[in-house]
Amino acid sequence: MKKTLAILLAIVAVLGICLCTAGCGTKEKEKLVMGTNASFPPYEFVDDNGNIVGIDAEIAKAIAEKLNMELEIKDMEFDSLIPAAKAGTVDMVLAGMTVNEERKLSVDFSESYAKGVQVIIVAENSDIKTNDDLDGKMIGVQAGTTGDTYCTDDFGQDHVKQFANGALAVAALTNGQVDCVVIDNEPAKNYVAANKGLKILETVYADEDYAIAVSKEKTELMTKINKALAELKEEGKIKEIVSKYIKAD
Ligand code: ARG
């Protein structure tokens, strides 16, 4: 009788230890590192408290939660994001990043989670009325973006001035250093709202899909990210995050 009791107690003790290591938070959560370029409101920007917030930051957080991982955000130049994913210094890139064939040679993309449109910002009194008027003008872009690539291909390098971020390109437009800025529509709206005397042309430059970039070697992570994304879409969570930052107009 005593013996059975001892065995029983031993079993209970072992079970307890097992349960505790599994669930008592003794093990730290694995990190999920997101790379971004936080000068792209409303997708990613630095708030008044110095935190990186925005649509991408919140989607990343929701994915991390589903994966039971802890999100860490690394802010860097837009140009450095794909190299960082390749080198493994970040696990995933969320940066309003457009899916395109050239990038697909370097990284894998998740299912798309948002649409982007390249638009043209000009001064209110500009003689640029449509895309056709861009010939011979000086165009400001964020270095390494699709806006940069399109404009360089269409109008030549001499007509494209690269800036480290969209805000600097827009500042150059306000100062008259460039004649227009080609950039994604939602950031464009933010920049135009924050700067007097600018407007967005009605004619658009290109339609795009945004997705999450992951190293080609992290196929297992990519599968998990796509599963989490699908669930978040299904649950209406993506819509909820987007409508928090983008008010219907
Ligand atoms: N959609 C454009 C691209 O992929 C611009 C993205 C810029 N994103 C940023 N976080 N600065 O090239």
Coordinates of N, CA and C in Angstrom, one line a residue, residues 6-181:
A6 N 3.8 5.7 -2.9 CA 5.0 6.3 -3.2 C 5.2 6.5 -4.7
I7 N 4.8 5.4 -5.4 CA 4.8 5.4 -6.9 C 3.9 6.5 -7.5
L8 N 2.7 6.5 -6.9 CA 1.7 7.5 -7.3 C 2.3 8.9 -7.1
L9 N 2.8 9.2 -6.0 CA 3.4 10.5 -5.7 C 4.5 10.8 -6.7
A10 N 5.3 9.8 -7.0 CA 6.4 10.0 -7.9 C 5.9 10.4 -9.3
I11 N 4.8 9.7 -9.7 CA 4.2 10.0 -11.0 C 3.7 11.5 -11.0
V12 N 3.0 11.8 -9.9 CA 2.4 13.2 -9.8 C 3.6 14.2 -9.9
A13 N 4.7 13.9 -9.2 CA 5.8 14.9 -9.3 C 6.3 15.0 -10.7
V14 N 6.6 13.9 -11.3 CA 7.1 13.9 -12.7 C 6.2 14.7 -13.6
L15 N 4.9 14.4 -13.5 CA 3.9 15.1 -14.4 C 4.0 16.6 -14.2
G16 N 4.1 16.9 -12.9 CA 4.1 18.3 -12.5 C 5.3 19.0 -13.2
I17 N 6.5 18.4 -13.1 CA 7.7 19.0 -13.7 C 7.5 19.2 -15.2
C18 N 6.9 18.1 -15.8 CA 6.7 18.2 -17.3 C 5.8 19.3 -17.6
L19 N 4.7 19.4 -17.0 CA 3.7 20.4 -17.3 C 4.3 21.8 -17.1
C20 N 5.1 21.9 -16.0 CA 5.7 23.2 -15.7 C 6.7 23.7 -16.8
T21 N 7.6 22.8 -17.2 CA 8.5 23.2 -18.3 C 7.8 23.5 -19.6
A22 N 6.6 22.9 -19.8 CA 5.9 23.1 -21.0 C 5.1 24.4 -21.0
G23 N 4.6 24.7 -19.8 CA 3.6 25.8 -19.8 C 3.8 26.9 -18.8
C24 N 4.8 26.8 -17.9 CA 5.0 27.8 -16.9 C 5.8 29.0 -17.3
G25 N 6.1 29.1 -18.5 CA 6.9 30.3 -19.0 C 8.4 30.2 -18.6
T26 N 8.8 29.0 -18.2 CA 10.2 28.9 -17.9 C 11.1 29.1 -19.2
K27 N 10.5 28.7 -20.3 CA 11.2 28.8 -21.6 C 10.8 30.1 -22.2
E28 N 11.8 30.9 -22.7 CA 11.4 32.1 -23.3 C 10.9 31.9 -24.7
K29 N 10.0 32.8 -25.2 CA 9.5 32.6 -26.5 C 10.6 32.9 -27.6
E30 N 10.5 32.1 -28.6 CA 11.4 32.3 -29.7 C 11.1 33.7 -30.4
K31 N 12.2 34.3 -30.9 CA 12.0 35.6 -31.5 C 11.6 35.5 -33.0
L32 N 10.8 36.4 -33.4 CA 10.5 36.5 -34.8 C 10.9 37.9 -35.2
V33 N 11.9 38.1 -36.0 CA 12.5 39.4 -36.3 C 11.9 39.9 -37.6
M34 N 11.3 41.1 -37.5 CA 10.8 41.7 -38.7 C 11.7 42.9 -39.1
G35 N 12.0 42.9 -40.4 CA 12.8 44.1 -40.9 C 11.8 45.0 -41.6
T36 N 12.0 46.3 -41.4 CA 11.2 47.3 -42.1 C 12.0 48.6 -42.3
N37 N 11.3 49.5 -43.0 CA 11.9 50.9 -43.1 C 10.8 51.8 -42.7
A38 N 10.9 52.3 -41.5 CA 9.8 52.9 -40.8 C 9.6 54.4 -41.2
S39 N 9.5 54.7 -42.4 CA 9.3 56.1 -42.9 C 8.2 56.0 -44.0
F40 N 7.2 55.2 -43.7 CA 6.3 54.8 -44.8 C 4.9 54.8 -44.2
P41 N 4.4 55.9 -43.7 CA 3.1 55.9 -43.1 C 2.0 55.6 -44.1
P42 N 0.9 54.9 -43.9 CA 0.5 54.3 -42.6 C 1.0 52.9 -42.4
Y43 N 1.9 52.4 -43.3 CA 2.3 51.0 -43.1 C 3.3 50.8 -42.0
E44 N 4.3 51.8 -41.9 CA 5.2 51.8 -40.8 C 5.8 53.1 -40.6
F45 N 5.7 53.6 -39.4 CA 6.3 54.9 -39.0 C 6.6 54.9 -37.5
V46 N 7.3 55.9 -37.1 CA 7.7 56.0 -35.7 C 6.7 57.0 -35.0
D47 N 6.0 56.5 -34.0 CA 5.0 57.3 -33.3 C 5.7 58.3 -32.3
D48 N 4.9 59.1 -31.6 CA 5.4 60.1 -30.7 C 6.3 59.5 -29.6
N49 N 6.0 58.3 -29.3 CA 6.8 57.6 -28.2 C 8.0 56.9 -28.7
G50 N 8.3 57.0 -30.0 CA 9.4 56.4 -30.5 C 9.2 54.9 -30.9
N51 N 8.0 54.5 -30.9 CA 7.7 53.1 -31.2 C 7.4 53.0 -32.7
I52 N 7.8 51.9 -33.3 CA 7.4 51.6 -34.7 C 6.0 51.0 -34.7
V53 N 5.1 51.7 -35.4 CA 3.7 51.3 -35.5 C 3.3 51.3 -36.9
G54 N 2.0 51.0 -37.1 CA 1.5 51.0 -38.5 C 0.9 49.6 -38.9
I55 N 0.3 49.6 -40.1 CA -0.4 48.4 -40.5 C 0.6 47.2 -40.5
D56 N 1.8 47.3 -41.1 CA 2.7 46.2 -41.2 C 3.1 45.8 -39.8
A57 N 3.4 46.7 -38.9 CA 3.8 46.4 -37.5 C 2.7 45.6 -36.8
E58 N 1.5 46.0 -37.0 CA 0.4 45.3 -36.3 C 0.1 43.9 -37.0
I59 N 0.2 43.8 -38.3 CA 0.1 42.5 -38.9 C 1.2 41.5 -38.4
A60 N 2.4 42.1 -38.4 CA 3.5 41.2 -37.9 C 3.3 40.8 -36.5
K61 N 2.8 41.6 -35.6 CA 2.5 41.3 -34.2 C 1.4 40.2 -34.2
A62 N 0.4 40.3 -35.0 CA -0.7 39.3 -35.0 C -0.1 38.0 -35.5
I63 N 0.8 38.0 -36.5 CA 1.4 36.7 -37.0 C 2.2 36.1 -35.9
A64 N 3.0 36.9 -35.2 CA 3.9 36.4 -34.1 C 3.1 35.8 -33.0
E65 N 1.9 36.4 -32.7 CA 1.1 35.8 -31.7 C 0.6 34.4 -32.1
K66 N 0.2 34.3 -33.4 CA -0.3 33.0 -33.9 C 0.8 32.0 -33.8
L67 N 2.0 32.4 -34.0 CA 3.1 31.5 -34.1 C 3.7 31.3 -32.7
N68 N 3.1 31.9 -31.7 CA 3.6 31.8 -30.3 C 5.1 32.3 -30.2
M69 N 5.4 33.4 -31.0 CA 6.7 33.9 -31.0 C 6.7 35.3 -30.5
E70 N 7.9 35.9 -30.2 CA 7.9 37.2 -29.8 C 8.5 38.1 -30.9
L71 N 7.7 39.1 -31.2 CA 8.1 40.0 -32.4 C 9.2 41.0 -32.0
E72 N 10.2 41.1 -32.8 CA 11.2 42.2 -32.7 C 11.2 42.9 -34.0
I73 N 11.3 44.2 -34.0 CA 11.3 45.0 -35.2 C 12.6 45.7 -35.4
K74 N 13.2 45.5 -36.6 CA 14.5 46.2 -36.9 C 14.2 47.2 -38.0
D75 N 14.6 48.4 -37.8 CA 14.4 49.5 -38.7 C 15.7 49.7 -39.5
M76 N 15.6 49.7 -40.8 CA 16.8 49.9 -41.7 C 16.5 50.6 -43.0
E77 N 17.4 50.9 -43.8 CA 17.2 51.5 -45.1 C 16.4 50.5 -45.9
F78 N 15.5 51.0 -46.8 CA 14.7 50.1 -47.6 C 15.6 49.2 -48.4
D79 N 16.6 49.7 -49.0 CA 17.6 49.0 -49.8 C 18.2 47.8 -49.1
S80 N 18.3 47.8 -47.8 CA 19.0 46.8 -47.0 C 18.1 45.6 -46.6
L81 N 16.8 45.8 -46.9 CA 15.8 44.8 -46.4 C 16.0 43.4 -47.0
I82 N 16.1 43.4 -48.3 CA 16.2 42.1 -49.0 C 17.5 41.4 -48.6
P83 N 18.6 42.2 -48.7 CA 19.9 41.6 -48.2 C 19.8 41.1 -46.8
A84 N 19.1 41.8 -45.9 CA 19.0 41.3 -44.5 C 18.2 40.0 -44.4
A85 N 17.2 39.9 -45.2 CA 16.4 38.6 -45.2 C 17.3 37.5 -45.7
K86 N 18.0 37.8 -46.8 CA 18.9 36.8 -47.3 C 20.0 36.3 -46.3
A87 N 20.5 37.3 -45.6 CA 21.6 37.0 -44.7 C 21.1 36.4 -43.4
G88 N 19.7 36.5 -43.2 CA 19.1 35.9 -42.0 C 19.2 36.8 -40.8
T89 N 19.5 38.0 -40.9 CA 19.5 39.0 -39.8 C 18.1 39.4 -39.5
V90 N 17.2 39.2 -40.5 CA 15.7 39.3 -40.2 C 15.0 38.1 -40.7
D91 N 13.9 37.7 -40.0 CA 13.2 36.5 -40.5 C 12.2 36.9 -41.6
M92 N 11.6 38.1 -41.5 CA 10.6 38.4 -42.5 C 10.6 39.9 -42.7
V93 N 10.3 40.4 -43.9 CA 10.3 41.8 -44.2 C 8.8 42.2 -44.5
L94 N 8.3 43.1 -43.6 CA 7.0 43.8 -43.9 C 7.3 45.3 -44.1
A95 N 7.2 45.8 -45.3 CA 7.6 47.1 -45.5 C 6.8 47.7 -46.7
G96 N 5.6 47.4 -46.8 CA 4.8 47.8 -47.9 C 5.5 47.4 -49.2
M97 N 6.1 46.2 -49.1 CA 7.0 45.8 -50.2 C 6.2 45.1 -51.3
T98 N 6.4 45.6 -52.5 CA 5.8 45.2 -53.7 C 6.4 43.9 -54.2
V99 N 5.5 42.9 -54.5 CA 6.0 41.7 -55.1 C 6.4 42.0 -56.6
N100 N 7.6 41.6 -56.9 CA 8.0 41.7 -58.4 C 9.0 40.6 -58.7
E101 N 9.1 40.4 -60.0 CA 9.9 39.3 -60.5 C 11.4 39.4 -60.1
E102 N 11.9 40.6 -60.1 CA 13.3 40.8 -59.8 C 13.6 40.4 -58.3
R103 N 12.7 40.8 -57.4 CA 12.9 40.5 -56.0 C 12.7 39.0 -55.8
K104 N 11.8 38.4 -56.6 CA 11.5 36.9 -56.4 C 12.8 36.1 -56.7
L105 N 13.8 36.7 -57.3 CA 15.0 36.0 -57.6 C 15.8 35.9 -56.3
S106 N 15.6 36.8 -55.3 CA 16.3 36.8 -54.1 C 15.6 36.3 -52.9
V107 N 14.3 36.5 -52.8 CA 13.5 36.1 -51.7 C 12.2 35.5 -52.1
D108 N 11.5 34.8 -51.2 CA 10.2 34.3 -51.5 C 9.2 35.3 -50.9
F109 N 8.0 35.4 -51.5 CA 6.9 36.2 -51.0 C 5.7 35.4 -50.5
S110 N 5.1 35.9 -49.5 CA 3.9 35.3 -48.9 C 2.7 35.6 -49.9
E111 N 1.6 35.1 -49.5 CA 0.3 35.6 -50.2 C 0.3 37.1 -49.9
S112 N -0.3 37.8 -50.9 CA -0.4 39.3 -50.7 C -1.4 39.7 -49.6
Y113 N -1.1 40.7 -48.9 CA -2.0 41.2 -47.8 C -2.6 42.6 -48.0
A114 N -2.1 43.3 -49.1 CA -2.6 44.6 -49.4 C -2.3 45.0 -50.8
K115 N -3.0 46.0 -51.3 CA -2.7 46.5 -52.7 C -2.0 47.9 -52.5
G116 N -1.1 48.1 -53.5 CA -0.5 49.4 -53.5 C -0.7 50.0 -54.9
V117 N -0.6 51.3 -55.0 CA -0.7 52.0 -56.3 C 0.4 53.1 -56.3
Q118 N 1.2 53.1 -57.4 CA 2.2 54.1 -57.5 C 1.5 55.4 -58.1
V119 N 1.6 56.5 -57.4 CA 1.0 57.7 -57.8 C 2.0 58.8 -58.0
I120 N 1.6 59.9 -58.5 CA 2.5 61.1 -58.8 C 2.1 62.2 -57.9
I121 N 3.0 62.7 -57.1 CA 2.7 63.9 -56.3 C 3.4 65.1 -57.0
V122 N 2.6 66.2 -57.1 CA 3.1 67.4 -57.8 C 2.7 68.6 -56.9
A123 N 3.4 69.8 -57.2 CA 2.9 71.0 -56.6 C 1.6 71.4 -57.2
E124 N 0.8 72.0 -56.4 CA -0.6 72.4 -56.8 C -0.7 73.1 -58.1
N125 N 0.3 74.0 -58.4 CA 0.3 74.8 -59.6 C 1.2 74.1 -60.7
S126 N 1.5 72.8 -60.6 CA 2.4 72.2 -61.6 C 1.8 72.1 -63.0
D127 N 2.7 72.1 -64.0 CA 2.2 71.9 -65.4 C 2.2 70.4 -65.7
I128 N 2.5 69.6 -64.7 CA 2.4 68.1 -64.9 C 0.9 67.7 -64.6
K129 N 0.2 67.2 -65.6 CA -1.2 66.9 -65.4 C -1.4 65.4 -65.4
T130 N -0.6 64.7 -66.3 CA -0.8 63.2 -66.4 C 0.6 62.6 -66.5
N131 N 0.7 61.3 -66.5 CA 2.0 60.6 -66.7 C 2.7 61.0 -67.9
D132 N 2.0 61.4 -69.0 CA 2.6 61.8 -70.2 C 3.5 63.1 -70.1
D133 N 3.2 63.8 -69.1 CA 4.0 65.1 -68.9 C 5.3 64.9 -68.1
L134 N 5.6 63.7 -67.8 CA 6.8 63.4 -67.0 C 8.1 63.5 -67.7
D135 N 8.0 63.3 -69.1 CA 9.1 63.3 -69.9 C 10.0 64.6 -69.7
G136 N 11.3 64.4 -69.5 CA 12.1 65.6 -69.3 C 12.1 66.2 -68.0
K137 N 11.3 65.7 -67.1 CA 11.2 66.3 -65.8 C 12.1 65.6 -64.8
M138 N 12.3 66.2 -63.6 CA 13.1 65.6 -62.6 C 12.2 65.0 -61.6
I139 N 12.3 63.6 -61.4 CA 11.4 62.9 -60.6 C 12.1 62.4 -59.3
G140 N 11.5 62.7 -58.2 CA 12.0 62.2 -56.9 C 11.4 60.9 -56.5
V141 N 12.3 60.0 -56.0 CA 11.8 58.7 -55.6 C 12.5 58.2 -54.3
Q142 N 12.0 57.2 -53.6 CA 12.8 56.6 -52.5 C 13.6 55.5 -53.2
A143 N 14.9 55.6 -52.9 CA 15.9 54.7 -53.5 C 15.5 53.2 -53.3
G144 N 15.6 52.5 -54.4 CA 15.4 51.0 -54.3 C 13.9 50.6 -54.4
T145 N 13.0 51.5 -54.4 CA 11.6 51.2 -54.5 C 11.2 50.9 -55.9
T146 N 10.0 50.4 -56.1 CA 9.5 50.1 -57.4 C 9.3 51.4 -58.2
G147 N 8.9 52.5 -57.5 CA 8.8 53.8 -58.1 C 10.1 54.2 -58.7
D148 N 11.2 53.9 -58.0 CA 12.5 54.2 -58.5 C 12.8 53.4 -59.8
T149 N 12.5 52.1 -59.7 CA 12.8 51.2 -60.9 C 12.0 51.7 -62.1
Y150 N 10.7 51.9 -61.9 CA 9.8 52.2 -63.1 C 10.3 53.5 -63.7
C151 N 10.6 54.5 -62.9 CA 10.9 55.8 -63.4 C 12.3 55.8 -64.1
T152 N 13.2 55.0 -63.5 CA 14.6 54.9 -64.1 C 14.4 54.2 -65.5
D153 N 13.6 53.2 -65.5 CA 13.4 52.4 -66.8 C 12.7 53.3 -67.8
D154 N 11.7 54.1 -67.4 CA 10.9 54.9 -68.4 C 11.6 56.2 -68.8
F155 N 12.3 56.8 -67.9 CA 12.8 58.2 -68.2 C 14.3 58.3 -68.1
G156 N 15.0 57.3 -67.7 CA 16.4 57.4 -67.6 C 16.9 57.9 -66.2
Q157 N 18.1 57.4 -65.8 CA 18.7 57.7 -64.6 C 18.9 59.2 -64.3
D158 N 19.2 59.9 -65.4 CA 19.4 61.4 -65.3 C 18.2 62.2 -64.9
H159 N 17.0 61.5 -65.0 CA 15.8 62.2 -64.7 C 15.2 61.8 -63.3
V160 N 15.9 60.9 -62.7 CA 15.4 60.4 -61.4 C 16.4 60.7 -60.3
K161 N 15.9 61.4 -59.2 CA 16.7 61.7 -58.1 C 16.3 60.8 -56.9
Q162 N 17.2 60.0 -56.4 CA 16.9 59.1 -55.3 C 17.1 59.7 -53.9
F163 N 16.1 59.4 -53.0 CA 16.2 59.9 -51.6 C 16.2 58.7 -50.7
A164 N 16.7 58.9 -49.5 CA 16.7 57.8 -48.5 C 15.3 57.4 -48.1
N165 N 14.3 58.4 -48.1 CA 12.9 58.0 -47.8 C 12.0 58.9 -48.5
G166 N 10.7 58.6 -48.4 CA 9.7 59.4 -49.1 C 9.6 60.8 -48.6
A167 N 9.7 60.9 -47.3 CA 9.6 62.3 -46.7 C 10.6 63.2 -47.3
L168 N 11.8 62.7 -47.5 CA 12.9 63.6 -48.0 C 12.6 63.9 -49.5
A169 N 12.1 62.9 -50.2 CA 11.7 63.2 -51.6 C 10.7 64.3 -51.7
V170 N 9.7 64.2 -50.8 CA 8.6 65.2 -50.8 C 9.1 66.6 -50.3
A171 N 10.1 66.6 -49.4 CA 10.7 67.9 -49.0 C 11.4 68.5 -50.2
A172 N 12.0 67.7 -51.0 CA 12.7 68.2 -52.2 C 11.7 68.7 -53.2
L173 N 10.5 68.1 -53.3 CA 9.5 68.7 -54.2 C 9.0 70.0 -53.7
T174 N 8.8 70.1 -52.4 CA 8.4 71.4 -51.8 C 9.4 72.5 -52.1
N175 N 10.7 72.1 -52.0 CA 11.8 73.1 -52.3 C 12.1 73.3 -53.7
G176 N 11.4 72.6 -54.6 CA 11.6 72.8 -56.0 C 12.8 72.1 -56.6
Q177 N 13.4 71.2 -55.8 CA 14.5 70.5 -56.3 C 14.1 69.4 -57.3
V178 N 12.9 68.9 -57.2 CA 12.4 67.9 -58.1 C 11.0 68.4 -58.6
D179 N 10.5 67.9 -59.7 CA 9.2 68.4 -60.3 C 8.1 67.5 -59.8
C180 N 8.4 66.3 -59.4 CA 7.3 65.5 -58.8 C 7.9 64.3 -58.0
V181 N 7.1 63.6 -57.3 CA 7.5 62.4 -56.6 C 6.6 61.3 -57.0

